[in-house]
Amino acid sequence: EKRTMTLIEKNGYHDSVYINAAKIFQGIHTKKHKDRILVRYGDDSVSPMLTFKAEYFQRVSYELAFNALKYQDLLEEILLDSCVYPCHSIPDELTSLLVVMLYDLQERKFQAREIFDEEEPVAEVRKIEHYLYSFRTKLAAALARCRIKHDALSIECFLPETIRKQAQRASALPLCVWINTFKISLQDVFGDLKKKGFTRVESVSDLDCYTYCMDQHCNDVLVFPSSLKEELLNLDLFADCKLLLQ
């Protein structure tokens, strides 16, 4: 399961990720003034119970929820413009799930999600997924109209400039990786990375392509270029939790 984590990200997530992301989004979504509410969310007065199978599922659940939050206004506009929302068969309690799954669907260019045999299906997720996918043409057309209306080349253009700059800075930051010394020694990590074609350099300023360096303050932390995230997560070192992405 972990050895295909980047594949899962490209083709959709497990049902549990959508459920947890919806619960997180329910608690953080932007609440609008009563006279401006067009999309209604369920009751969020009770703190949600979150259960994660592994650290990876926790990370992607929060990423999905916060990405939906960034584009909440756009996603709501798409739902309304396409007439996909409101829907009498979808209660307000599932609106958060509708929004986070719509964000993921447009990220996949409105292509079908890959279903994994080993995952336990969640009825609410499959219901919302089927509903959204059945209206994928209308949703894609609504997104196109929104982009034309706002003269946006991509959905990132809908974000305020300050948030766009923050995202650009974050994506350029080097990746920090903890060595799980309970499972592997530093020297074995160095040897394994060398076999995989990585070269150790002296400092962050020397990072380039397949290189890494030791953190100056923590001797069990390695630093990699940000561009290597997907390839790093495919390494057995990460699959076996010998290296942990911070």
PDB file of C-alpha atoms in Angstrom:
ATOM      1  CA  GLU A   1       0.000   0.000   0.000  1.00  0.00           C
ATOM      2  CA  LYS A   2       2.695   2.458   1.018  1.00  0.00           C
ATOM      3  CA  ARG A   3       4.865   1.506  -1.937  1.00  0.00           C
ATOM      4  CA  THR A   4       2.258   2.998  -4.285  1.00  0.00           C
ATOM      5  CA  MET A   5       1.526   6.159  -2.290  1.00  0.00           C
ATOM      6  CA  THR A   6       2.372   8.583  -5.081  1.00  0.00           C
ATOM      7  CA  LEU A   7       0.291   6.498  -7.490  1.00  0.00           C
ATOM      8  CA  ILE A   8      -2.642   6.805  -5.086  1.00  0.00           C
ATOM      9  CA  GLU A   9      -2.221  10.577  -4.998  1.00  0.00           C
ATOM     10  CA  LYS A  10      -2.318  10.861  -8.796  1.00  0.00           C
ATOM     11  CA  ASN A  11      -5.393   8.673  -9.262  1.00  0.00           C
ATOM     12  CA  GLY A  12      -7.370   9.671  -6.198  1.00  0.00           C
ATOM     13  CA  TYR A  13      -7.326   8.704  -2.541  1.00  0.00           C
ATOM     14  CA  HIS A  14      -8.708   5.990  -0.325  1.00  0.00           C
ATOM     15  CA  ASP A  15     -12.268   6.488   0.916  1.00  0.00           C
ATOM     16  CA  SER A  16     -11.027   7.150   4.459  1.00  0.00           C
ATOM     17  CA  VAL A  17      -8.963  10.132   3.231  1.00  0.00           C
ATOM     18  CA  TYR A  18     -12.031  11.818   1.748  1.00  0.00           C
ATOM     19  CA  ILE A  19     -14.067  11.252   4.923  1.00  0.00           C
ATOM     20  CA  ASN A  20     -11.352  12.654   7.186  1.00  0.00           C
ATOM     21  CA  ALA A  21     -10.651  15.572   4.843  1.00  0.00           C
ATOM     22  CA  ALA A  22     -14.371  16.418   4.845  1.00  0.00           C
ATOM     23  CA  LYS A  23     -14.444  16.359   8.663  1.00  0.00           C
ATOM     24  CA  ILE A  24     -11.428  18.667   8.811  1.00  0.00           C
ATOM     25  CA  PHE A  25     -12.889  20.989   6.172  1.00  0.00           C
ATOM     26  CA  GLN A  26     -16.182  21.101   8.054  1.00  0.00           C
ATOM     27  CA  GLY A  27     -14.394  22.684  10.992  1.00  0.00           C
ATOM     28  CA  ILE A  28     -12.251  25.160   9.046  1.00  0.00           C
ATOM     29  CA  HIS A  29     -14.402  26.260   6.090  1.00  0.00           C
ATOM     30  CA  THR A  30     -15.070  29.969   5.717  1.00  0.00           C
ATOM     31  CA  LYS A  31     -18.433  30.881   7.208  1.00  0.00           C
ATOM     32  CA  LYS A  32     -20.252  33.609   5.317  1.00  0.00           C
ATOM     33  CA  HIS A  33     -22.799  36.199   6.417  1.00  0.00           C
ATOM     34  CA  LYS A  34     -26.361  34.867   6.564  1.00  0.00           C
ATOM     35  CA  ASP A  35     -27.554  36.955   3.617  1.00  0.00           C
ATOM     36  CA  ARG A  36     -24.672  35.637   1.449  1.00  0.00           C
ATOM     37  CA  ILE A  37     -25.035  31.932   2.179  1.00  0.00           C
ATOM     38  CA  LEU A  38     -25.770  29.968  -0.990  1.00  0.00           C
ATOM     39  CA  VAL A  39     -24.026  26.731  -0.084  1.00  0.00           C
ATOM     40  CA  ARG A  40     -25.023  25.264   3.265  1.00  0.00           C
ATOM     41  CA  TYR A  41     -22.816  23.078   5.423  1.00  0.00           C
ATOM     42  CA  GLY A  42     -23.978  20.861   8.260  1.00  0.00           C
ATOM     43  CA  ASP A  43     -23.532  21.369  11.974  1.00  0.00           C
ATOM     44  CA  ASP A  44     -19.892  21.780  13.011  1.00  0.00           C
ATOM     45  CA  SER A  45     -20.443  22.417  16.702  1.00  0.00           C
ATOM     46  CA  VAL A  46     -19.141  18.958  17.633  1.00  0.00           C
ATOM     47  CA  SER A  47     -15.436  18.207  17.153  1.00  0.00           C
ATOM     48  CA  PRO A  48     -15.036  15.403  14.576  1.00  0.00           C
ATOM     49  CA  MET A  49     -13.524  12.039  15.443  1.00  0.00           C
ATOM     50  CA  LEU A  50     -10.577  11.488  13.115  1.00  0.00           C
ATOM     51  CA  THR A  51      -9.005   8.077  12.601  1.00  0.00           C
ATOM     52  CA  PHE A  52      -5.946   7.596  10.399  1.00  0.00           C
ATOM     53  CA  LYS A  53      -4.486   4.291   9.215  1.00  0.00           C
ATOM     54  CA  ALA A  54      -1.004   5.764   8.927  1.00  0.00           C
ATOM     55  CA  GLU A  55       0.930   9.034   8.910  1.00  0.00           C
ATOM     56  CA  TYR A  56       0.602   9.231   5.133  1.00  0.00           C
ATOM     57  CA  PHE A  57      -3.198   9.173   5.316  1.00  0.00           C
ATOM     58  CA  GLN A  58      -3.152  11.876   7.978  1.00  0.00           C
ATOM     59  CA  ARG A  59      -0.914  14.105   5.855  1.00  0.00           C
ATOM     60  CA  VAL A  60      -2.933  13.810   2.656  1.00  0.00           C
ATOM     61  CA  SER A  61      -6.241  14.251   4.523  1.00  0.00           C
ATOM     62  CA  TYR A  62      -5.081  17.596   5.882  1.00  0.00           C
ATOM     63  CA  GLU A  63      -3.597  18.602   2.515  1.00  0.00           C
ATOM     64  CA  LEU A  64      -6.885  17.844   0.762  1.00  0.00           C
ATOM     65  CA  ALA A  65      -8.914  19.745   3.363  1.00  0.00           C
ATOM     66  CA  PHE A  66      -6.712  22.841   3.219  1.00  0.00           C
ATOM     67  CA  ASN A  67      -6.610  22.814  -0.584  1.00  0.00           C
ATOM     68  CA  ALA A  68     -10.415  22.752  -0.588  1.00  0.00           C
ATOM     69  CA  LEU A  69     -10.362  25.656   1.869  1.00  0.00           C
ATOM     70  CA  LYS A  70      -8.071  27.705  -0.396  1.00  0.00           C
ATOM     71  CA  TYR A  71     -10.457  27.267  -3.309  1.00  0.00           C
ATOM     72  CA  GLN A  72     -13.731  27.217  -1.372  1.00  0.00           C
ATOM     73  CA  ASP A  73     -15.252  30.193  -3.236  1.00  0.00           C
ATOM     74  CA  LEU A  74     -14.339  28.735  -6.642  1.00  0.00           C
ATOM     75  CA  LEU A  75     -15.622  25.255  -5.769  1.00  0.00           C
ATOM     76  CA  GLU A  76     -18.911  26.674  -4.507  1.00  0.00           C
ATOM     77  CA  GLU A  77     -19.248  28.763  -7.681  1.00  0.00           C
ATOM     78  CA  ILE A  78     -18.691  25.655  -9.820  1.00  0.00           C
ATOM     79  CA  LEU A  79     -21.340  23.706  -7.888  1.00  0.00           C
ATOM     80  CA  LEU A  80     -23.890  26.495  -8.215  1.00  0.00           C
ATOM     81  CA  ASP A  81     -23.126  27.417 -11.847  1.00  0.00           C
ATOM     82  CA  SER A  82     -23.383  23.781 -12.957  1.00  0.00           C
ATOM     83  CA  CYS A  83     -26.663  23.347 -11.024  1.00  0.00           C
ATOM     84  CA  VAL A  84     -25.120  20.297  -9.355  1.00  0.00           C
ATOM     85  CA  TYR A  85     -25.928  21.994  -6.052  1.00  0.00           C
ATOM     86  CA  PRO A  86     -28.361  22.047  -4.358  1.00  0.00           C
ATOM     87  CA  CYS A  87     -29.485  18.430  -4.552  1.00  0.00           C
ATOM     88  CA  HIS A  88     -32.346  17.087  -2.406  1.00  0.00           C
ATOM     89  CA  SER A  89     -30.667  13.683  -2.072  1.00  0.00           C
ATOM     90  CA  ILE A  90     -27.483  15.188  -0.560  1.00  0.00           C
ATOM     91  CA  PRO A  91     -28.008  16.545   2.974  1.00  0.00           C
ATOM     92  CA  ASP A  92     -26.098  19.556   4.313  1.00  0.00           C
ATOM     93  CA  GLU A  93     -24.016  17.167   6.437  1.00  0.00           C
ATOM     94  CA  LEU A  94     -22.391  15.874   3.229  1.00  0.00           C
ATOM     95  CA  THR A  95     -21.672  19.265   1.634  1.00  0.00           C
ATOM     96  CA  SER A  96     -18.105  19.288   2.982  1.00  0.00           C
ATOM     97  CA  LEU A  97     -17.518  15.879   1.419  1.00  0.00           C
ATOM     98  CA  LEU A  98     -19.004  17.187  -1.842  1.00  0.00           C
ATOM     99  CA  VAL A  99     -16.575  20.126  -1.859  1.00  0.00           C
ATOM    100  CA  VAL A 100     -13.384  18.208  -1.030  1.00  0.00           C
ATOM    101  CA  MET A 101     -14.221  15.508  -3.577  1.00  0.00           C
ATOM    102  CA  LEU A 102     -14.964  18.143  -6.219  1.00  0.00           C
ATOM    103  CA  TYR A 103     -11.536  19.694  -5.608  1.00  0.00           C
ATOM    104  CA  ASP A 104      -9.898  16.294  -6.102  1.00  0.00           C
ATOM    105  CA  LEU A 105     -12.013  15.511  -9.176  1.00  0.00           C
ATOM    106  CA  GLN A 106     -10.942  18.707 -10.953  1.00  0.00           C
ATOM    107  CA  GLU A 107      -7.323  18.008  -9.964  1.00  0.00           C
ATOM    108  CA  ARG A 108      -7.655  14.698 -11.838  1.00  0.00           C
ATOM    109  CA  LYS A 109      -9.064  16.600 -14.863  1.00  0.00           C
ATOM    110  CA  PHE A 110     -12.463  15.023 -14.141  1.00  0.00           C
ATOM    111  CA  GLN A 111     -11.114  11.527 -14.764  1.00  0.00           C
ATOM    112  CA  ALA A 112     -12.365   8.500 -12.817  1.00  0.00           C
ATOM    113  CA  ARG A 113     -10.641   7.517  -9.598  1.00  0.00           C
ATOM    114  CA  GLU A 114      -8.729   4.258  -9.382  1.00  0.00           C
ATOM    115  CA  ILE A 115     -10.390   1.964  -6.833  1.00  0.00           C
ATOM    116  CA  PHE A 116      -8.074  -0.239  -4.780  1.00  0.00           C
ATOM    117  CA  ASP A 117      -9.247  -3.765  -3.979  1.00  0.00           C
ATOM    118  CA  GLU A 118      -7.862  -3.745  -0.451  1.00  0.00           C
ATOM    119  CA  GLU A 119      -9.658  -0.627   0.709  1.00  0.00           C
ATOM    120  CA  GLU A 120     -12.876  -0.715   2.687  1.00  0.00           C
ATOM    121  CA  PRO A 121     -15.598   1.235   0.845  1.00  0.00           C
ATOM    122  CA  VAL A 122     -17.418   4.077   2.581  1.00  0.00           C
ATOM    123  CA  ALA A 123     -21.020   4.446   1.409  1.00  0.00           C
ATOM    124  CA  GLU A 124     -21.107   8.260   1.644  1.00  0.00           C
ATOM    125  CA  VAL A 125     -17.908   8.602  -0.396  1.00  0.00           C
ATOM    126  CA  ARG A 126     -19.136   6.273  -3.135  1.00  0.00           C
ATOM    127  CA  LYS A 127     -22.485   8.129  -3.251  1.00  0.00           C
ATOM    128  CA  ILE A 128     -20.875  11.568  -3.651  1.00  0.00           C
ATOM    129  CA  GLU A 129     -18.287  10.209  -6.095  1.00  0.00           C
ATOM    130  CA  HIS A 130     -20.957   8.698  -8.335  1.00  0.00           C
ATOM    131  CA  TYR A 131     -23.025  11.885  -8.178  1.00  0.00           C
ATOM    132  CA  LEU A 132     -20.130  14.199  -9.099  1.00  0.00           C
ATOM    133  CA  TYR A 133     -18.798  11.910 -11.818  1.00  0.00           C
ATOM    134  CA  SER A 134     -22.235  11.664 -13.445  1.00  0.00           C
ATOM    135  CA  PHE A 135     -22.154  15.466 -13.846  1.00  0.00           C
ATOM    136  CA  ARG A 136     -18.462  15.732 -14.760  1.00  0.00           C
ATOM    137  CA  THR A 137     -19.171  17.394 -18.131  1.00  0.00           C
ATOM    138  CA  LYS A 138     -21.316  20.104 -16.531  1.00  0.00           C
ATOM    139  CA  LEU A 139     -18.738  20.626 -13.774  1.00  0.00           C
ATOM    140  CA  ALA A 140     -15.872  20.935 -16.259  1.00  0.00           C
ATOM    141  CA  ALA A 141     -17.901  23.414 -18.304  1.00  0.00           C
ATOM    142  CA  ALA A 142     -18.678  25.450 -15.181  1.00  0.00           C
ATOM    143  CA  LEU A 143     -14.975  25.554 -14.290  1.00  0.00           C
ATOM    144  CA  ALA A 144     -14.160  26.742 -17.833  1.00  0.00           C
ATOM    145  CA  ARG A 145     -16.775  29.491 -17.561  1.00  0.00           C
ATOM    146  CA  CYS A 146     -15.336  30.603 -14.224  1.00  0.00           C
ATOM    147  CA  ARG A 147     -11.850  30.800 -15.722  1.00  0.00           C
ATOM    148  CA  ILE A 148     -13.113  32.851 -18.682  1.00  0.00           C
ATOM    149  CA  LYS A 149     -15.137  35.111 -16.392  1.00  0.00           C
ATOM    150  CA  HIS A 150     -12.142  35.812 -14.174  1.00  0.00           C
ATOM    151  CA  ASP A 151      -9.569  35.695 -17.016  1.00  0.00           C
ATOM    152  CA  ALA A 152      -7.687  32.937 -15.165  1.00  0.00           C
ATOM    153  CA  LEU A 153      -5.198  30.656 -16.927  1.00  0.00           C
ATOM    154  CA  SER A 154      -5.366  28.157 -14.041  1.00  0.00           C
ATOM    155  CA  ILE A 155      -7.181  27.764 -10.739  1.00  0.00           C
ATOM    156  CA  GLU A 156      -4.102  29.125  -8.932  1.00  0.00           C
ATOM    157  CA  CYS A 157      -4.998  32.512 -10.433  1.00  0.00           C
ATOM    158  CA  PHE A 158      -8.112  32.573  -8.242  1.00  0.00           C
ATOM    159  CA  LEU A 159      -5.956  32.794  -5.120  1.00  0.00           C
ATOM    160  CA  PRO A 160      -5.030  36.164  -3.586  1.00  0.00           C
ATOM    161  CA  GLU A 161      -1.506  37.230  -4.507  1.00  0.00           C
ATOM    162  CA  THR A 162      -0.255  36.842  -0.919  1.00  0.00           C
ATOM    163  CA  ILE A 163      -1.377  33.194  -0.801  1.00  0.00           C
ATOM    164  CA  ARG A 164       0.098  32.498  -4.256  1.00  0.00           C
ATOM    165  CA  LYS A 165       3.466  33.842  -3.099  1.00  0.00           C
ATOM    166  CA  GLN A 166       3.313  31.768   0.088  1.00  0.00           C
ATOM    167  CA  ALA A 167       2.583  28.633  -1.950  1.00  0.00           C
ATOM    168  CA  GLN A 168       5.462  29.395  -4.329  1.00  0.00           C
ATOM    169  CA  ARG A 169       7.863  29.855  -1.415  1.00  0.00           C
ATOM    170  CA  ALA A 170       6.646  26.665   0.266  1.00  0.00           C
ATOM    171  CA  SER A 171       7.060  24.604  -2.912  1.00  0.00           C
ATOM    172  CA  ALA A 172      10.633  25.854  -3.289  1.00  0.00           C
ATOM    173  CA  LEU A 173      11.695  24.975   0.263  1.00  0.00           C
ATOM    174  CA  PRO A 174      14.068  22.007   0.588  1.00  0.00           C
ATOM    175  CA  LEU A 175      12.588  18.772   1.962  1.00  0.00           C
ATOM    176  CA  CYS A 176      13.588  17.770   5.475  1.00  0.00           C
ATOM    177  CA  VAL A 177      13.705  14.051   6.173  1.00  0.00           C
ATOM    178  CA  TRP A 178      14.138  12.336   9.547  1.00  0.00           C
ATOM    179  CA  ILE A 179      16.219   9.169   9.778  1.00  0.00           C
ATOM    180  CA  ASN A 180      14.397   6.572  11.882  1.00  0.00           C
ATOM    181  CA  THR A 181      17.435   5.379  13.825  1.00  0.00           C
ATOM    182  CA  PHE A 182      15.325   2.669  15.509  1.00  0.00           C
ATOM    183  CA  LYS A 183      15.203   0.927  12.127  1.00  0.00           C
ATOM    184  CA  ILE A 184      18.380   1.954  10.282  1.00  0.00           C
ATOM    185  CA  SER A 185      21.762   3.533  10.899  1.00  0.00           C
ATOM    186  CA  LEU A 186      23.021   6.719   9.263  1.00  0.00           C
ATOM    187  CA  GLN A 187      25.715   4.816   7.388  1.00  0.00           C
ATOM    188  CA  ASP A 188      23.205   2.340   5.964  1.00  0.00           C
ATOM    189  CA  VAL A 189      21.036   5.241   4.796  1.00  0.00           C
ATOM    190  CA  PHE A 190      24.051   6.832   3.093  1.00  0.00           C
ATOM    191  CA  GLY A 191      24.888   3.528   1.402  1.00  0.00           C
ATOM    192  CA  ASP A 192      21.320   2.925   0.244  1.00  0.00           C
ATOM    193  CA  LEU A 193      20.988   6.452  -1.168  1.00  0.00           C
ATOM    194  CA  LYS A 194      24.308   6.076  -2.987  1.00  0.00           C
ATOM    195  CA  LYS A 195      23.031   2.881  -4.657  1.00  0.00           C
ATOM    196  CA  LYS A 196      19.947   4.805  -5.763  1.00  0.00           C
ATOM    197  CA  GLY A 197      22.114   7.451  -7.456  1.00  0.00           C
ATOM    198  CA  PHE A 198      22.075  10.174  -4.786  1.00  0.00           C
ATOM    199  CA  THR A 199      25.188  12.200  -3.988  1.00  0.00           C
ATOM    200  CA  ARG A 200      25.893  13.745  -0.619  1.00  0.00           C
ATOM    201  CA  VAL A 201      26.919  17.418  -0.678  1.00  0.00           C
ATOM    202  CA  GLU A 202      28.161  19.775   2.002  1.00  0.00           C
ATOM    203  CA  SER A 203      25.312  22.277   2.385  1.00  0.00           C
ATOM    204  CA  VAL A 204      21.832  23.300   1.252  1.00  0.00           C
ATOM    205  CA  SER A 205      23.350  25.809  -1.174  1.00  0.00           C
ATOM    206  CA  ASP A 206      24.977  22.867  -3.027  1.00  0.00           C
ATOM    207  CA  LEU A 207      21.717  20.953  -3.549  1.00  0.00           C
ATOM    208  CA  ASP A 208      21.023  20.130  -7.183  1.00  0.00           C
ATOM    209  CA  CYS A 209      19.126  17.253  -8.780  1.00  0.00           C
ATOM    210  CA  TYR A 210      19.918  13.935  -7.059  1.00  0.00           C
ATOM    211  CA  THR A 211      21.766  15.329  -4.069  1.00  0.00           C
ATOM    212  CA  TYR A 212      21.229  15.678  -0.339  1.00  0.00           C
ATOM    213  CA  CYS A 213      23.044  17.052   2.668  1.00  0.00           C
ATOM    214  CA  MET A 214      23.045  16.684   6.448  1.00  0.00           C
ATOM    215  CA  ASP A 215      21.173  19.247   8.511  1.00  0.00           C
ATOM    216  CA  GLN A 216      23.614  21.591  10.264  1.00  0.00           C
ATOM    217  CA  HIS A 217      21.937  21.238  13.648  1.00  0.00           C
ATOM    218  CA  CYS A 218      20.402  17.734  13.701  1.00  0.00           C
ATOM    219  CA  ASN A 219      22.562  14.773  12.789  1.00  0.00           C
ATOM    220  CA  ASP A 220      19.531  12.562  12.097  1.00  0.00           C
ATOM    221  CA  VAL A 221      17.973  14.916   9.531  1.00  0.00           C
ATOM    222  CA  LEU A 222      18.716  14.977   5.809  1.00  0.00           C
ATOM    223  CA  VAL A 223      17.796  17.751   3.376  1.00  0.00           C
ATOM    224  CA  PHE A 224      16.785  17.129  -0.257  1.00  0.00           C
ATOM    225  CA  PRO A 225      15.756  19.399  -3.166  1.00  0.00           C
ATOM    226  CA  SER A 226      12.000  20.045  -3.222  1.00  0.00           C
ATOM    227  CA  SER A 227      11.723  18.642  -6.757  1.00  0.00           C
ATOM    228  CA  LEU A 228      12.468  15.117  -5.511  1.00  0.00           C
ATOM    229  CA  LYS A 229       9.404  14.667  -3.275  1.00  0.00           C
ATOM    230  CA  GLU A 230       7.580  12.177  -5.504  1.00  0.00           C
ATOM    231  CA  GLU A 231      10.669  10.091  -6.200  1.00  0.00           C
ATOM    232  CA  LEU A 232      11.673  10.046  -2.534  1.00  0.00           C
ATOM    233  CA  LEU A 233       8.276   8.744  -1.451  1.00  0.00           C
ATOM    234  CA  ASN A 234       8.706   5.844  -3.892  1.00  0.00           C
ATOM    235  CA  LEU A 235      11.917   4.675  -2.225  1.00  0.00           C
ATOM    236  CA  ASP A 236      11.822   1.550  -0.045  1.00  0.00           C
ATOM    237  CA  LEU A 237      13.429   3.653   2.698  1.00  0.00           C
ATOM    238  CA  PHE A 238      10.181   5.618   2.957  1.00  0.00           C
ATOM    239  CA  ALA A 239       7.887   2.652   2.369  1.00  0.00           C
ATOM    240  CA  ASP A 240       9.599   0.845   5.266  1.00  0.00           C
ATOM    241  CA  CYS A 241       9.459   4.012   7.457  1.00  0.00           C
ATOM    242  CA  LYS A 242      13.232   4.145   7.737  1.00  0.00           C
ATOM    243  CA  LEU A 243      13.060   7.716   6.435  1.00  0.00           C
ATOM    244  CA  LEU A 244      10.207  10.038   7.400  1.00  0.00           C
ATOM    245  CA  LEU A 245       9.253  13.174   5.518  1.00  0.00           C
ATOM    246  CA  GLN A 246       8.811  16.102   7.876  1.00  0.00           C
TER     247      GLN A 246
END
